[in-house]
Amino acid sequence: MGVSFPCTKFISSIPEMSNAKERKHAKKMRNQPTNVTLSSGFASERGVKLHNGGGKPFQAQQQEPHSGTSQQRQTRMVPHLLHEPDMNEQSSSKIMFKKKGGWKAGSDGTTQEIPKYITASTFAQARAAEISAMLKAVTQKSSNSLVFQTLPRHMRRRAMSHNVKRLPRRLQEMAQKEAEKAVHQKKEHSKNKCHKARRCHINRIQEFNRRQKKNIWLETHIWHAKRFHMVKKWGYCLGERPTVKSHRACYRAMTNLCLLQDLSYYCCLELKGKEEEILKAVSQMCNLDTGLTFAAIHCLSGKRQGSLMLYRANKYPREMLGPVTFIWKSERTPGNTSESRQLWIWLHPTLKQDILEEIKTACHCMEPVKSNICTPNPLLIPSQEESQSELADEKIGKKRKRKDDGDNARSIKKVIGDGTRDSCQPYSWISPTTGIVISDLTMEMNRFRLIGPLSHCILTEALKVASVHTGEEDTEETPHRWWSDMCKNPDSVSLHHRQEAVFELLGGITSPAEIPAGTILGLTVGDPRINLPPKRSRALSNPEKCQDNEKVRQLLLEGVPVECTHSFIWNQDICKSVTENKISDQDLNRMRSELLVPGSQLVLGPHESKIPILLIQQPGKVTGEERLGWGSGWDVLLPKGWGMAFWIPFIYRGARVGGLKEAVVHSQYKRSPNIPGDFPDCPAGALFAEEQAKNLLEKYKRRPPAKRPNYVKLGTLAPFCCPWEQLTQDWESRGQAQDVSLVASSPSGEEGDLKRHWMPPATEKSHQSSDEVGTSVNDPGEPEVMDTERQDQAGAEMVMDQGAGENHVAATSSQFCVLRSRKLLKQLSAWCGPSVENSRVVRRAASRGQQELTTEARLSILDRFPRALVWVSLSLLRKGSPEPLTMICVPTEEDFLQLSQDHHYCGPQEARHSDPFKSMILKQKEKKKMKRRQNRGLAASTGVAVGCPAAGQGALTRGLWSGPFPGVISHCSRVLLGFVTQGDFSMAVGCGEALGFVSLTGLLDMLLSQPEAGRGLVLLRPAASLQYRFARIAIEV
Amino acid sequence: MAENREPRGAVDADLDPVEYTLRKRLPHRLPRRPNDIYVNMKTDFKAQLARCQKLLDGGTRGQNACTEIYIHGLGLAINRAINIALQLQAGSFGSLQVAANTSTVELVDELEPETDTREPLTRIRNNSAIHIRVFRVTPK
């Protein structure tokens, strides 16, 4: 505090100091250098006398500042002395006190004598230095609090932080400075516009357009931004989760009611061309092994939506690109192969870049410049350059924004669709050889997803099929030319009525899961804003509609007829006109207010917009045995610009809206992999994992070491990412070692026996497992050989084998892949279940020509997929709810034994590991300290040399494994099999559930070694826990 | 819910399992009134019984008690539905009566092709169901 007391006053104030004040003062003086321990002013004086013989007062002065503290300490020790007003008297009394023996002299313990005399000048000088030190300490603000915060409570006043004048005058100056600083730190509002001007419609739209230049806004953005936590992801602004607490409510909506999601950020690629040409091009990118391809007959006719995995052309099973869904436009004249077909591929935005490039390559549409063959715009490139140069110019100019305003003042329009796309950037490519046109239809359509059984009711209530124009009305010109044209064609009208009939039938079906998976229905509907209910309510199914008639039965059995899948949304021109001729909300509301009877139905007649839409059924959970059809629903495709016009009516019918988090929950309960997190073999998945690891590490480092788990001690090598590469590699070398030793001529039995004697404890298990194999195979000759062989590999020769394995790896494949062959997955899923439980399963499996689980079968699979991962779902047997990055481990024999004996046995515990890095880090710290000290002592010239190693040591983080991992799979007491990627308590099942990947080699090994009854049991251990928990593994195809 | 076994064998016989995957669809359901109870084999028996009892008893003071409830069981769950109804009756000291109806439910099995050239097929399979009306009679 900037208080300057006159010296005399200060001195006299010392003895008067109250206890509290004195303590405060002591606190302040604590920071003073105190290498002189306990010496009073006299002692120092005596020092002067003793050391300098009274001749040199210079050094004594130097020491004086310290004596201040010592004196202060004295006063604290003998508080009763404080009442003595006079300095001299005080000191003398002290001496007297000393004489009585109550006070020990300074640390040296020398007895003190009463000074005979005091030199006034030295004494005064000493005090002056003391005072100056005190003053200095007082003026320095020790804490980083604001001025008014340092005031004692009784001096505080209301609104002190705003009004400087409420502070004591001596502090006002400082407070003023602080207030100014705070003002500078605050974000500046745009000065040029007042609040009212900023709220003005044109300015707002301009501002909104500017803000969505970098990250695209969906059409429902503003609605979402008011209610959701927004994140910037994948180039979009997306709602992550509602701000209201609604995790369970959203689950209930998915199960019993209806959850609405805006999936407009999904990208759509359009392929146009001859059917056979398209099929030829894209068939390289998919494989029948993973399921149906683009050529599946029901998808090709346009009747159903298909879904598949895309790979780089002819690279299956490696180089995965990502999962997509696709729909073909139904052909008008079936059987005519020369007709141009349209194919839409819908995909997640993270996959778009790779897939688009690959499709372009496959269709030979490599260069976008080629598009000038069909689209006559050779001026495209120069114009692009021009615009770029213009942009550059504008950027240089300071008032760029203003200039823009001037240019676009008349044409400020809401950005519809992709606001980030440069209009000159090509989004359509053509191939001169095959004639295929690829266009990027991202953001050209809206895609809303309705999940849950109520979605039928919501759809049928919210959407009303467009009315057909009769000839008489057509005399006046309406903007909906295409519709009146259509209405003149009796075929189209009859088709429209058929579509309407099918749509009406939907209202009588209580769950979307009853309809064939992927059914497509095209429709043309009227403006949904017109029959918006005045209040939000829940649409309820009408029991009268639910009559069990023949038509419904037909629909359930055969789905929507092919003709009814036709929709005008496939036609770009019509979509464009529909978007442009939308009546604005303002106009609509004005018309409504002009109605003669307020609140009555608005009738627009032929002026009402007709919107072509496409409904696509989304099958819910189709794999596995339980909860079939959970999470099924409908996707609605709309032309752009109409998003909010449909969004609000859906919500007014009782749909609850979910964000990205709800999408994750949906896919988790469906036990389907989530895009892109659960596709570790595609580039987007790798990128996702990298980002996740980075975020988690950052979060981890934010906590102090004592408040965060020490992952080294917990035996978790990789707590933030899943080292798939190393996992598969380790398992492969382990498996290969076994195989190599199996194939090679066996050494003599004695040798094996010898090895068994000094076998390290780690190999004990493999020994047992091989025994297990022997019994299950029931081969009398083989087990013994295998026994010794396994020990061989598990023993000392591990290193050599690993080397051999590595060579093999380099020869066959360099990367891991995810097993997606349906045949193999089916076989695995049959092996995973406990087959003893019911013999019917076995019989069925046998009748389907499935093999028994044997070593031969294992080898044949591993030959094809040496480094593969398998997508598995895990449900916990007893306690525990897993989290992502939980480790999946192989249980040992003892675990099984204990599980069967003890009904409350939760699982084994991992022994605490030692942390070799902790001491290293400590040592480094010591070194650093030493060096710093040395630095301080030495000249700065050495500092450069010292700095280098210190920087290198910074990589070590306490509690994390540093450097390359040792064997990932055998780091802990249970052998590592894989990792969980999604896991939580599942409200659908009522226990913990997890989804993840395990190594194929490891899984087969484990299944072979496990007893039939407990087959498919694994252990789960979260990264930050030592407790293993039992879970059952299942593969659902 | 459990399925009938005979038709399955027939399906297996004339269709190559390599070419088709069987996917069972949900049974067609009518909209549910509050007093409809569909019995399944997964939920605990006691819990289902308690649920029915609660519906019949109403709230703490019995203000919105149902005078009748319908218990539906399909396939394997028929047994359990009967069991629940009888338990309710036995525990009511004669104030509840049951009336059973049986019916046949058509179930749809979808056969998903494994090859591109085949159309997906649907099969209809019949299964028996029971609908038990449990209602209150005024004791004399």
Short mmCIF file of C-alpha atoms in Angstrom, two decimals, chain A residues 313 396 420 437 767 893:
data_model
loop_
_atom_site.label_atom_id
_atom_site.label_comp_id
_atom_site.label_asym_id
_atom_site.label_seq_id
_atom_site.Cartn_x
_atom_site.Cartn_y
_atom_site.Cartn_z
CA ALA A 313 -10.34 -49.92 -54.65
CA ILE A 396 -5.26 -5.64 -47.12
CA THR A 420 -18.30 -22.08 -46.54
CA VAL A 437 -21.04 -37.37 -63.11
CA HIS A 767 1.15 -74.46 -20.08
CA GLU A 893 -7.81 -70.75 -14.40
#
